[in-house]
Amino acid sequence: MSEPLIKQIPVRSILSKSNLPVCEYSVNPYVGCTHGCRYCYASFMKRFTGHTEPWGTFLDVKLWPVIRRPERYAGKELFIGSVTDPYLPQEEQYGRTRELLTQLRGSGAKLSIATKSALILRDLDLIKSFPDARVSWSINTLDEEFRRDMDHAASIQERLAAMEEFHRAGIRTTCFISPIFPGITDAEAIIRRAKEHCNLIWLENLNLRGSYKTVILDYIRERHPQLVPLYQDIYGRGNRAYWEALDTRLRAFTAELGLDYVTNDDSMNRPFEAPPVVVNYFYHEQIKKSAKKCTQ
Ligand code: SF4
């Protein structure tokens, strides 16, 4: 991959009031995302930022004035990484996410961070100093080749190792199995692999809309031609039978493992040591209503 086009841009504020019901502020230290996931819904952002380059090839580094009176965010939910990854490789050089956490340190804000990176390990101690912090890693395959086809982020092994280390440090972790690719994502294998190292497992199906619908369907035709009829059925005819069958199967599978399988996440109220809760966010309408996370 060629070097991204990087600019530093001044912004008036780094915290944006969110209209999502469960997080009061969303925070994105960068504009754009060099992980460049093929299925990225956040690529719609380009429209609002004046960028014409392909998604994944540009990055604006935000420079904001020091946060005044950080204590006013005590008890507020701050979601970091709704339309970028706060731990992109460029964070190593620019350190804007670390700067954000440093400015908020001691404020009592409740952090929720979404990433596909292991660079977050650098900030483990800092994140641990926040009350009820939670970190989620998106993992939709254990197959590194498919992962490489989909994104330029950290390997799955690195994500899992980072999750394990955070969990061992007593920080709540989420394994976000998203997006589930029909016929490709082995959700059972991921649950088996991650269940000892997370407090939550989110399941989200692949939705195809906007410009990436063609991108993904072309990819399926080229690399997984045997799945074309299934994808036509789901994304052409809108048949939900695949998701309903998967829902039934995962419900039975998680019951065998002794895990709760729910559609509402109340895991913050559970003891840290309890087994992870599996939350099914299938179907876009439900996801929009729940609006709890970045669709990474
Ligand atoms: S899906 Fe998330 S990690 Fe991937 S490019 Fe989009 S914002 Fe970045």
PDB file of C-alpha atoms and ligand atoms in Angstrom:
ATOM      1  CA  MET A   1       0.000   0.000   0.000  1.00  0.00           C
ATOM      2  CA  SER A   2       1.349   3.462  -0.895  1.00  0.00           C
ATOM      3  CA  GLU A   3       1.892   6.129   1.757  1.00  0.00           C
ATOM      4  CA  PRO A   4      -1.305   7.930   2.766  1.00  0.00           C
ATOM      5  CA  LEU A   5      -1.710  11.640   2.205  1.00  0.00           C
ATOM      6  CA  ILE A   6      -1.417  13.187   5.668  1.00  0.00           C
ATOM      7  CA  LYS A   7      -2.391  16.697   6.766  1.00  0.00           C
ATOM      8  CA  GLN A   8      -2.614  18.305  10.178  1.00  0.00           C
ATOM      9  CA  ILE A   9      -5.790  20.302  10.632  1.00  0.00           C
ATOM     10  CA  PRO A  10      -6.850  22.634  13.446  1.00  0.00           C
ATOM     11  CA  VAL A  11     -10.322  21.923  14.875  1.00  0.00           C
ATOM     12  CA  ARG A  12     -12.340  23.925  17.393  1.00  0.00           C
ATOM     13  CA  SER A  13     -13.119  20.990  19.650  1.00  0.00           C
ATOM     14  CA  ILE A  14     -12.391  17.286  19.770  1.00  0.00           C
ATOM     15  CA  LEU A  15     -15.514  16.149  21.630  1.00  0.00           C
ATOM     16  CA  SER A  16     -18.745  16.088  19.654  1.00  0.00           C
ATOM     17  CA  LYS A  17     -22.109  15.739  21.295  1.00  0.00           C
ATOM     18  CA  SER A  18     -23.502  12.466  20.029  1.00  0.00           C
ATOM     19  CA  ASN A  19     -27.078  11.696  19.094  1.00  0.00           C
ATOM     20  CA  LEU A  20     -26.534   8.026  19.899  1.00  0.00           C
ATOM     21  CA  PRO A  21     -28.665   7.071  22.892  1.00  0.00           C
ATOM     22  CA  VAL A  22     -25.944   5.429  24.948  1.00  0.00           C
ATOM     23  CA  CYS A  23     -22.871   7.498  24.311  1.00  0.00           C
ATOM     24  CA  GLU A  24     -22.991  11.174  25.051  1.00  0.00           C
ATOM     25  CA  TYR A  25     -19.906  12.191  23.108  1.00  0.00           C
ATOM     26  CA  SER A  26     -18.123  10.735  20.129  1.00  0.00           C
ATOM     27  CA  VAL A  27     -14.462  11.429  19.679  1.00  0.00           C
ATOM     28  CA  ASN A  28     -12.392  10.896  16.534  1.00  0.00           C
ATOM     29  CA  PRO A  29      -8.812  12.157  16.743  1.00  0.00           C
ATOM     30  CA  TYR A  30      -8.375  11.645  12.990  1.00  0.00           C
ATOM     31  CA  VAL A  31     -10.412  12.201   9.828  1.00  0.00           C
ATOM     32  CA  GLY A  32     -10.202   9.183   7.547  1.00  0.00           C
ATOM     33  CA  CYS A  33      -8.894   5.751   8.383  1.00  0.00           C
ATOM     34  CA  THR A  34      -5.814   4.160   6.865  1.00  0.00           C
ATOM     35  CA  HIS A  35      -7.005   0.642   7.731  1.00  0.00           C
ATOM     36  CA  GLY A  36      -9.114   1.112   4.583  1.00  0.00           C
ATOM     37  CA  CYS A  37     -11.532  -1.754   5.248  1.00  0.00           C
ATOM     38  CA  ARG A  38     -13.348  -2.716   2.066  1.00  0.00           C
ATOM     39  CA  TYR A  39     -16.685  -2.779   3.886  1.00  0.00           C
ATOM     40  CA  CYS A  40     -16.190   0.492   5.761  1.00  0.00           C
ATOM     41  CA  TYR A  41     -19.467   2.299   6.296  1.00  0.00           C
ATOM     42  CA  ALA A  42     -17.562   5.346   7.575  1.00  0.00           C
ATOM     43  CA  SER A  43     -16.304   6.078   4.071  1.00  0.00           C
ATOM     44  CA  PHE A  44     -19.460   8.216   3.691  1.00  0.00           C
ATOM     45  CA  MET A  45     -17.481  10.733   5.781  1.00  0.00           C
ATOM     46  CA  LYS A  46     -15.548  11.748   2.702  1.00  0.00           C
ATOM     47  CA  ARG A  47     -18.532  13.739   1.502  1.00  0.00           C
ATOM     48  CA  PHE A  48     -18.395  16.034   4.535  1.00  0.00           C
ATOM     49  CA  THR A  49     -14.669  16.573   4.601  1.00  0.00           C
ATOM     50  CA  GLY A  50     -13.910  17.633   1.058  1.00  0.00           C
ATOM     51  CA  HIS A  51     -11.774  14.593   0.366  1.00  0.00           C
ATOM     52  CA  THR A  52     -11.913  13.113  -3.102  1.00  0.00           C
ATOM     53  CA  GLU A  53      -9.147  10.541  -2.620  1.00  0.00           C
ATOM     54  CA  PRO A  54     -10.128   6.903  -2.197  1.00  0.00           C
ATOM     55  CA  TRP A  55     -11.038   5.905   1.359  1.00  0.00           C
ATOM     56  CA  GLY A  56      -8.004   4.649   3.256  1.00  0.00           C
ATOM     57  CA  THR A  57      -5.499   6.783   1.320  1.00  0.00           C
ATOM     58  CA  PHE A  58      -5.763  10.049   3.278  1.00  0.00           C
ATOM     59  CA  LEU A  59      -5.640  11.065   6.907  1.00  0.00           C
ATOM     60  CA  ASP A  60      -6.241  14.381   8.633  1.00  0.00           C
ATOM     61  CA  VAL A  61      -4.590  14.656  12.016  1.00  0.00           C
ATOM     62  CA  LYS A  62      -6.743  16.811  14.290  1.00  0.00           C
ATOM     63  CA  LEU A  63      -5.166  19.520  16.414  1.00  0.00           C
ATOM     64  CA  TRP A  64      -7.536  20.835  19.057  1.00  0.00           C
ATOM     65  CA  PRO A  65      -7.223  23.344  21.894  1.00  0.00           C
ATOM     66  CA  VAL A  66      -6.559  21.755  25.289  1.00  0.00           C
ATOM     67  CA  ILE A  67      -9.821  20.463  26.771  1.00  0.00           C
ATOM     68  CA  ARG A  68     -10.995  22.944  29.370  1.00  0.00           C
ATOM     69  CA  ARG A  69     -12.457  21.670  32.651  1.00  0.00           C
ATOM     70  CA  PRO A  70     -12.237  17.969  31.758  1.00  0.00           C
ATOM     71  CA  GLU A  71     -14.032  17.185  35.029  1.00  0.00           C
ATOM     72  CA  ARG A  72     -17.317  18.213  33.375  1.00  0.00           C
ATOM     73  CA  TYR A  73     -17.146  14.888  31.538  1.00  0.00           C
ATOM     74  CA  ALA A  74     -17.227  12.899  34.788  1.00  0.00           C
ATOM     75  CA  GLY A  75     -19.612   9.964  34.401  1.00  0.00           C
ATOM     76  CA  LYS A  76     -20.267  10.771  30.719  1.00  0.00           C
ATOM     77  CA  GLU A  77     -19.909   8.083  28.062  1.00  0.00           C
ATOM     78  CA  LEU A  78     -17.239   8.960  25.516  1.00  0.00           C
ATOM     79  CA  PHE A  79     -16.988   6.783  22.465  1.00  0.00           C
ATOM     80  CA  ILE A  80     -13.584   6.966  20.811  1.00  0.00           C
ATOM     81  CA  GLY A  81     -13.358   5.699  17.246  1.00  0.00           C
ATOM     82  CA  SER A  82     -16.792   5.842  15.640  1.00  0.00           C
ATOM     83  CA  VAL A  83     -15.493   6.860  12.188  1.00  0.00           C
ATOM     84  CA  THR A  84     -11.767   6.201  12.449  1.00  0.00           C
ATOM     85  CA  ASP A  85      -9.476   3.893  14.377  1.00  0.00           C
ATOM     86  CA  PRO A  86      -7.829   5.851  17.206  1.00  0.00           C
ATOM     87  CA  TYR A  87      -4.840   3.489  17.060  1.00  0.00           C
ATOM     88  CA  LEU A  88      -3.891   3.707  13.393  1.00  0.00           C
ATOM     89  CA  PRO A  89      -0.190   3.164  12.656  1.00  0.00           C
ATOM     90  CA  GLN A  90       0.114   6.974  12.288  1.00  0.00           C
ATOM     91  CA  GLU A  91      -0.875   7.349  15.945  1.00  0.00           C
ATOM     92  CA  GLU A  92       2.615   6.167  16.783  1.00  0.00           C
ATOM     93  CA  GLN A  93       4.013   9.335  15.244  1.00  0.00           C
ATOM     94  CA  TYR A  94       1.268  11.883  15.955  1.00  0.00           C
ATOM     95  CA  GLY A  95       0.059  10.604  19.331  1.00  0.00           C
ATOM     96  CA  ARG A  96      -3.279  12.435  19.147  1.00  0.00           C
ATOM     97  CA  THR A  97      -5.227   9.679  20.907  1.00  0.00           C
ATOM     98  CA  ARG A  98      -2.647   9.567  23.664  1.00  0.00           C
ATOM     99  CA  GLU A  99      -2.853  13.342  23.942  1.00  0.00           C
ATOM    100  CA  LEU A 100      -6.640  13.111  24.214  1.00  0.00           C
ATOM    101  CA  LEU A 101      -6.429  10.516  27.006  1.00  0.00           C
ATOM    102  CA  THR A 102      -3.793  12.565  28.785  1.00  0.00           C
ATOM    103  CA  GLN A 103      -6.008  15.658  28.690  1.00  0.00           C
ATOM    104  CA  LEU A 104      -8.960  13.661  30.025  1.00  0.00           C
ATOM    105  CA  ARG A 105      -7.021  11.764  32.668  1.00  0.00           C
ATOM    106  CA  GLY A 106      -8.619  12.083  36.095  1.00  0.00           C
ATOM    107  CA  SER A 107     -11.829  13.529  34.623  1.00  0.00           C
ATOM    108  CA  GLY A 108     -13.932  10.477  35.525  1.00  0.00           C
ATOM    109  CA  ALA A 109     -15.187  10.128  31.934  1.00  0.00           C
ATOM    110  CA  LYS A 110     -16.296   6.648  30.890  1.00  0.00           C
ATOM    111  CA  LEU A 111     -14.365   5.541  27.845  1.00  0.00           C
ATOM    112  CA  SER A 112     -15.392   3.133  25.173  1.00  0.00           C
ATOM    113  CA  ILE A 113     -12.706   2.586  22.546  1.00  0.00           C
ATOM    114  CA  ALA A 114     -13.053   0.657  19.282  1.00  0.00           C
ATOM    115  CA  THR A 115      -9.975  -0.531  17.433  1.00  0.00           C
ATOM    116  CA  LYS A 116      -8.415  -3.091  15.120  1.00  0.00           C
ATOM    117  CA  SER A 117      -4.947  -2.421  16.405  1.00  0.00           C
ATOM    118  CA  ALA A 118      -2.458  -3.630  18.974  1.00  0.00           C
ATOM    119  CA  LEU A 119      -0.860  -0.187  19.351  1.00  0.00           C
ATOM    120  CA  ILE A 120      -3.422   0.441  22.073  1.00  0.00           C
ATOM    121  CA  LEU A 121      -1.213  -1.659  24.371  1.00  0.00           C
ATOM    122  CA  ARG A 122       1.038   1.412  24.609  1.00  0.00           C
ATOM    123  CA  ASP A 123      -1.779   3.219  26.493  1.00  0.00           C
ATOM    124  CA  LEU A 124      -2.974   0.366  28.686  1.00  0.00           C
ATOM    125  CA  ASP A 125      -1.968   2.036  31.951  1.00  0.00           C
ATOM    126  CA  LEU A 126      -3.536   5.312  30.905  1.00  0.00           C
ATOM    127  CA  ILE A 127      -6.794   3.636  29.882  1.00  0.00           C
ATOM    128  CA  LYS A 128      -6.855   1.653  33.096  1.00  0.00           C
ATOM    129  CA  SER A 129      -6.909   4.898  35.054  1.00  0.00           C
ATOM    130  CA  PHE A 130     -10.421   5.668  33.693  1.00  0.00           C
ATOM    131  CA  PRO A 131     -13.464   4.246  35.491  1.00  0.00           C
ATOM    132  CA  ASP A 132     -15.326   1.476  33.628  1.00  0.00           C
ATOM    133  CA  ALA A 133     -13.239   1.748  30.454  1.00  0.00           C
ATOM    134  CA  ARG A 134     -14.097  -0.710  27.723  1.00  0.00           C
ATOM    135  CA  VAL A 135     -12.148  -1.629  24.613  1.00  0.00           C
ATOM    136  CA  SER A 136     -13.493  -3.544  21.635  1.00  0.00           C
ATOM    137  CA  TRP A 137     -11.590  -5.280  18.862  1.00  0.00           C
ATOM    138  CA  SER A 138     -13.310  -6.155  15.605  1.00  0.00           C
ATOM    139  CA  ILE A 139     -12.570  -9.695  14.545  1.00  0.00           C
ATOM    140  CA  ASN A 140     -14.620 -11.268  11.788  1.00  0.00           C
ATOM    141  CA  THR A 141     -12.293 -14.105  10.820  1.00  0.00           C
ATOM    142  CA  LEU A 142      -9.425 -16.202  12.121  1.00  0.00           C
ATOM    143  CA  ASP A 143      -8.118 -16.539   8.578  1.00  0.00           C
ATOM    144  CA  GLU A 144      -5.300 -14.032   8.088  1.00  0.00           C
ATOM    145  CA  GLU A 145      -5.586 -14.240   4.307  1.00  0.00           C
ATOM    146  CA  PHE A 146      -9.222 -13.166   4.305  1.00  0.00           C
ATOM    147  CA  ARG A 147      -8.348 -10.498   6.865  1.00  0.00           C
ATOM    148  CA  ARG A 148      -5.630  -9.146   4.554  1.00  0.00           C
ATOM    149  CA  ASP A 149      -8.136  -9.101   1.699  1.00  0.00           C
ATOM    150  CA  MET A 150     -10.426  -6.919   3.810  1.00  0.00           C
ATOM    151  CA  ASP A 151      -8.231  -4.462   5.736  1.00  0.00           C
ATOM    152  CA  HIS A 152      -4.730  -3.116   6.385  1.00  0.00           C
ATOM    153  CA  ALA A 153      -5.097  -3.249  10.163  1.00  0.00           C
ATOM    154  CA  ALA A 154      -3.277  -5.465  12.674  1.00  0.00           C
ATOM    155  CA  SER A 155      -3.284  -9.223  12.230  1.00  0.00           C
ATOM    156  CA  ILE A 156      -5.971 -11.194  14.005  1.00  0.00           C
ATOM    157  CA  GLN A 157      -3.328 -12.779  16.231  1.00  0.00           C
ATOM    158  CA  GLU A 158      -2.168  -9.327  17.334  1.00  0.00           C
ATOM    159  CA  ARG A 159      -5.728  -8.202  18.056  1.00  0.00           C
ATOM    160  CA  LEU A 160      -6.426 -11.298  20.121  1.00  0.00           C
ATOM    161  CA  ALA A 161      -3.166 -10.951  22.022  1.00  0.00           C
ATOM    162  CA  ALA A 162      -3.959  -7.290  22.799  1.00  0.00           C
ATOM    163  CA  MET A 163      -7.456  -8.238  23.957  1.00  0.00           C
ATOM    164  CA  GLU A 164      -5.995 -10.903  26.210  1.00  0.00           C
ATOM    165  CA  GLU A 165      -3.568  -8.462  27.781  1.00  0.00           C
ATOM    166  CA  PHE A 166      -6.234  -5.838  28.452  1.00  0.00           C
ATOM    167  CA  HIS A 167      -8.523  -8.437  29.956  1.00  0.00           C
ATOM    168  CA  ARG A 168      -5.728  -9.743  32.141  1.00  0.00           C
ATOM    169  CA  ALA A 169      -5.164  -6.156  33.301  1.00  0.00           C
ATOM    170  CA  GLY A 170      -8.793  -5.991  34.471  1.00  0.00           C
ATOM    171  CA  ILE A 171     -10.145  -3.787  31.668  1.00  0.00           C
ATOM    172  CA  ARG A 172     -13.480  -4.784  30.127  1.00  0.00           C
ATOM    173  CA  THR A 173     -13.026  -6.053  26.602  1.00  0.00           C
ATOM    174  CA  THR A 174     -15.374  -6.788  23.742  1.00  0.00           C
ATOM    175  CA  CYS A 175     -14.844  -9.130  20.832  1.00  0.00           C
ATOM    176  CA  PHE A 176     -16.857  -7.547  18.049  1.00  0.00           C
ATOM    177  CA  ILE A 177     -17.561 -10.226  15.444  1.00  0.00           C
ATOM    178  CA  SER A 178     -18.346  -7.854  12.628  1.00  0.00           C
ATOM    179  CA  PRO A 179     -19.200  -7.839   9.900  1.00  0.00           C
ATOM    180  CA  ILE A 180     -20.168 -11.491   9.651  1.00  0.00           C
ATOM    181  CA  PHE A 181     -19.633 -12.548   6.040  1.00  0.00           C
ATOM    182  CA  PRO A 182     -22.099 -15.285   5.030  1.00  0.00           C
ATOM    183  CA  GLY A 183     -20.286 -18.512   4.253  1.00  0.00           C
ATOM    184  CA  ILE A 184     -16.915 -17.063   5.316  1.00  0.00           C
ATOM    185  CA  THR A 185     -16.996 -15.880   8.934  1.00  0.00           C
ATOM    186  CA  ASP A 186     -16.776 -18.786  11.358  1.00  0.00           C
ATOM    187  CA  ALA A 187     -18.409 -17.146  14.370  1.00  0.00           C
ATOM    188  CA  GLU A 188     -18.270 -20.313  16.463  1.00  0.00           C
ATOM    189  CA  ALA A 189     -14.489 -20.585  16.040  1.00  0.00           C
ATOM    190  CA  ILE A 190     -14.019 -16.916  16.986  1.00  0.00           C
ATOM    191  CA  ILE A 191     -16.219 -17.264  20.073  1.00  0.00           C
ATOM    192  CA  ARG A 192     -14.259 -20.344  21.159  1.00  0.00           C
ATOM    193  CA  ARG A 193     -10.975 -18.529  20.668  1.00  0.00           C
ATOM    194  CA  ALA A 194     -11.936 -15.253  22.385  1.00  0.00           C
ATOM    195  CA  LYS A 195     -14.307 -16.267  25.158  1.00  0.00           C
ATOM    196  CA  GLU A 196     -11.726 -16.441  27.945  1.00  0.00           C
ATOM    197  CA  HIS A 197     -10.450 -12.954  27.179  1.00  0.00           C
ATOM    198  CA  CYS A 198     -13.517 -10.787  26.841  1.00  0.00           C
ATOM    199  CA  ASN A 199     -16.591  -9.664  28.748  1.00  0.00           C
ATOM    200  CA  LEU A 200     -18.775  -9.210  25.728  1.00  0.00           C
ATOM    201  CA  ILE A 201     -19.135 -10.738  22.297  1.00  0.00           C
ATOM    202  CA  TRP A 202     -21.085  -8.702  19.782  1.00  0.00           C
ATOM    203  CA  LEU A 203     -22.430 -10.258  16.607  1.00  0.00           C
ATOM    204  CA  GLU A 204     -23.257  -8.114  13.631  1.00  0.00           C
ATOM    205  CA  ASN A 205     -24.202  -9.265  10.166  1.00  0.00           C
ATOM    206  CA  LEU A 206     -22.739  -7.836   6.978  1.00  0.00           C
ATOM    207  CA  ASN A 207     -24.991  -5.146   5.544  1.00  0.00           C
ATOM    208  CA  LEU A 208     -24.341  -4.104   2.005  1.00  0.00           C
ATOM    209  CA  ARG A 209     -25.379  -0.641   1.022  1.00  0.00           C
ATOM    210  CA  GLY A 210     -23.843   2.340  -0.679  1.00  0.00           C
ATOM    211  CA  SER A 211     -20.691   2.176  -2.733  1.00  0.00           C
ATOM    212  CA  TYR A 212     -19.140  -0.813  -0.995  1.00  0.00           C
ATOM    213  CA  LYS A 213     -21.972  -3.148  -2.027  1.00  0.00           C
ATOM    214  CA  THR A 214     -20.446  -3.486  -5.494  1.00  0.00           C
ATOM    215  CA  VAL A 215     -16.937  -3.742  -4.057  1.00  0.00           C
ATOM    216  CA  ILE A 216     -17.874  -6.659  -1.830  1.00  0.00           C
ATOM    217  CA  LEU A 217     -20.001  -8.471  -4.412  1.00  0.00           C
ATOM    218  CA  ASP A 218     -17.161  -8.175  -6.940  1.00  0.00           C
ATOM    219  CA  TYR A 219     -14.781  -9.595  -4.368  1.00  0.00           C
ATOM    220  CA  ILE A 220     -17.101 -12.548  -3.716  1.00  0.00           C
ATOM    221  CA  ARG A 221     -17.409 -13.234  -7.435  1.00  0.00           C
ATOM    222  CA  GLU A 222     -13.668 -13.156  -7.845  1.00  0.00           C
ATOM    223  CA  ARG A 223     -12.441 -14.960  -4.710  1.00  0.00           C
ATOM    224  CA  HIS A 224     -15.417 -17.026  -3.510  1.00  0.00           C
ATOM    225  CA  PRO A 225     -17.484 -17.745  -6.634  1.00  0.00           C
ATOM    226  CA  GLN A 226     -19.216 -20.702  -4.983  1.00  0.00           C
ATOM    227  CA  LEU A 227     -20.881 -18.182  -2.622  1.00  0.00           C
ATOM    228  CA  VAL A 228     -22.407 -16.042  -5.367  1.00  0.00           C
ATOM    229  CA  PRO A 229     -25.875 -17.700  -5.207  1.00  0.00           C
ATOM    230  CA  LEU A 230     -25.968 -17.237  -1.420  1.00  0.00           C
ATOM    231  CA  TYR A 231     -25.010 -13.549  -1.675  1.00  0.00           C
ATOM    232  CA  GLN A 232     -27.557 -12.997  -4.432  1.00  0.00           C
ATOM    233  CA  ASP A 233     -30.191 -14.538  -2.231  1.00  0.00           C
ATOM    234  CA  ILE A 234     -29.319 -12.400   0.793  1.00  0.00           C
ATOM    235  CA  TYR A 235     -28.328  -9.106  -0.839  1.00  0.00           C
ATOM    236  CA  GLY A 236     -30.296  -9.303  -4.062  1.00  0.00           C
ATOM    237  CA  ARG A 237     -33.576 -10.832  -2.891  1.00  0.00           C
ATOM    238  CA  GLY A 238     -33.378  -9.737   0.754  1.00  0.00           C
ATOM    239  CA  ASN A 239     -33.845 -13.252   2.090  1.00  0.00           C
ATOM    240  CA  ARG A 240     -33.181 -13.375   5.819  1.00  0.00           C
ATOM    241  CA  ALA A 241     -33.244 -17.154   6.151  1.00  0.00           C
ATOM    242  CA  TYR A 242     -29.432 -17.341   6.403  1.00  0.00           C
ATOM    243  CA  TRP A 243     -29.363 -14.968   9.385  1.00  0.00           C
ATOM    244  CA  GLU A 244     -32.286 -16.652  11.074  1.00  0.00           C
ATOM    245  CA  ALA A 245     -30.601 -20.049  10.753  1.00  0.00           C
ATOM    246  CA  LEU A 246     -27.308 -18.615  12.015  1.00  0.00           C
ATOM    247  CA  ASP A 247     -29.093 -17.003  14.946  1.00  0.00           C
ATOM    248  CA  THR A 248     -30.648 -20.352  15.897  1.00  0.00           C
ATOM    249  CA  ARG A 249     -27.342 -22.161  15.523  1.00  0.00           C
ATOM    250  CA  LEU A 250     -25.386 -19.627  17.589  1.00  0.00           C
ATOM    251  CA  ARG A 251     -28.027 -19.625  20.284  1.00  0.00           C
ATOM    252  CA  ALA A 252     -27.618 -23.399  20.652  1.00  0.00           C
ATOM    253  CA  PHE A 253     -23.846 -23.205  20.390  1.00  0.00           C
ATOM    254  CA  THR A 254     -23.467 -20.552  23.093  1.00  0.00           C
ATOM    255  CA  ALA A 255     -25.888 -22.446  25.345  1.00  0.00           C
ATOM    256  CA  GLU A 256     -23.580 -25.475  25.079  1.00  0.00           C
ATOM    257  CA  LEU A 257     -20.695 -23.267  26.173  1.00  0.00           C
ATOM    258  CA  GLY A 258     -22.783 -21.915  29.062  1.00  0.00           C
ATOM    259  CA  LEU A 259     -22.833 -18.351  27.697  1.00  0.00           C
ATOM    260  CA  ASP A 260     -25.806 -16.016  27.842  1.00  0.00           C
ATOM    261  CA  TYR A 261     -27.145 -15.066  24.412  1.00  0.00           C
ATOM    262  CA  VAL A 262     -29.146 -11.859  24.413  1.00  0.00           C
ATOM    263  CA  THR A 263     -30.240  -8.947  22.255  1.00  0.00           C
ATOM    264  CA  ASN A 264     -29.703  -6.297  24.939  1.00  0.00           C
ATOM    265  CA  ASP A 265     -26.342  -5.572  26.437  1.00  0.00           C
ATOM    266  CA  ASP A 266     -26.405  -5.084  30.202  1.00  0.00           C
ATOM    267  CA  SER A 267     -22.975  -6.561  30.709  1.00  0.00           C
ATOM    268  CA  MET A 268     -21.619  -3.561  32.605  1.00  0.00           C
ATOM    269  CA  ASN A 269     -23.725  -4.717  35.524  1.00  0.00           C
ATOM    270  CA  ARG A 270     -22.147  -8.156  35.557  1.00  0.00           C
ATOM    271  CA  PRO A 271     -19.071  -9.076  37.566  1.00  0.00           C
ATOM    272  CA  PHE A 272     -15.845  -8.787  35.596  1.00  0.00           C
ATOM    273  CA  GLU A 273     -15.058 -12.458  36.150  1.00  0.00           C
ATOM    274  CA  ALA A 274     -18.398 -13.670  34.709  1.00  0.00           C
ATOM    275  CA  PRO A 275     -18.269 -15.440  31.313  1.00  0.00           C
ATOM    276  CA  PRO A 276     -18.858 -13.148  28.332  1.00  0.00           C
ATOM    277  CA  VAL A 277     -22.358 -12.255  27.255  1.00  0.00           C
ATOM    278  CA  VAL A 278     -23.067 -12.813  23.576  1.00  0.00           C
ATOM    279  CA  VAL A 279     -25.165 -10.020  22.086  1.00  0.00           C
ATOM    280  CA  ASN A 280     -26.857 -10.528  18.757  1.00  0.00           C
ATOM    281  CA  TYR A 281     -27.138  -7.297  16.778  1.00  0.00           C
ATOM    282  CA  PHE A 282     -28.352  -8.929  13.576  1.00  0.00           C
ATOM    283  CA  TYR A 283     -30.455  -6.769  11.273  1.00  0.00           C
ATOM    284  CA  HIS A 284     -29.646  -3.186  10.641  1.00  0.00           C
ATOM    285  CA  GLU A 285     -32.794  -1.693  12.183  1.00  0.00           C
ATOM    286  CA  GLN A 286     -31.903  -3.220  15.519  1.00  0.00           C
ATOM    287  CA  ILE A 287     -28.330  -2.041  15.240  1.00  0.00           C
ATOM    288  CA  LYS A 288     -29.436   1.491  14.534  1.00  0.00           C
ATOM    289  CA  LYS A 289     -31.719   1.422  17.533  1.00  0.00           C
ATOM    290  CA  SER A 290     -29.053   0.077  19.807  1.00  0.00           C
ATOM    291  CA  ALA A 291     -26.456   2.407  18.300  1.00  0.00           C
ATOM    292  CA  LYS A 292     -23.866   1.309  20.762  1.00  0.00           C
ATOM    293  CA  LYS A 293     -20.811   1.065  18.697  1.00  0.00           C
ATOM    294  CA  CYS A 294     -18.761   1.708  15.639  1.00  0.00           C
ATOM    295  CA  THR A 295     -19.584  -0.657  12.830  1.00  0.00           C
ATOM    296  CA  GLN A 296     -15.999  -1.764  12.435  1.00  0.00           C
TER     297      GLN A 296
HETATM  298  S1  SF4 B   1     -14.362   0.000   9.321  1.00  0.00           S
HETATM  299 FE1  SF4 B   1     -13.453   1.106  11.057  1.00  0.00          FE
HETATM  300  S2  SF4 B   1     -11.300   0.421  11.039  1.00  0.00           S
HETATM  301 FE2  SF4 B   1     -12.132  -0.078   9.021  1.00  0.00          FE
HETATM  302  S3  SF4 B   1     -11.663   1.667   7.699  1.00  0.00           S
HETATM  303 FE3  SF4 B   1     -13.698   2.006   8.556  1.00  0.00          FE
HETATM  304  S4  SF4 B   1     -13.357   3.250  10.392  1.00  0.00           S
HETATM  305 FE4  SF4 B   1     -11.399   2.311   9.832  1.00  0.00          FE
END
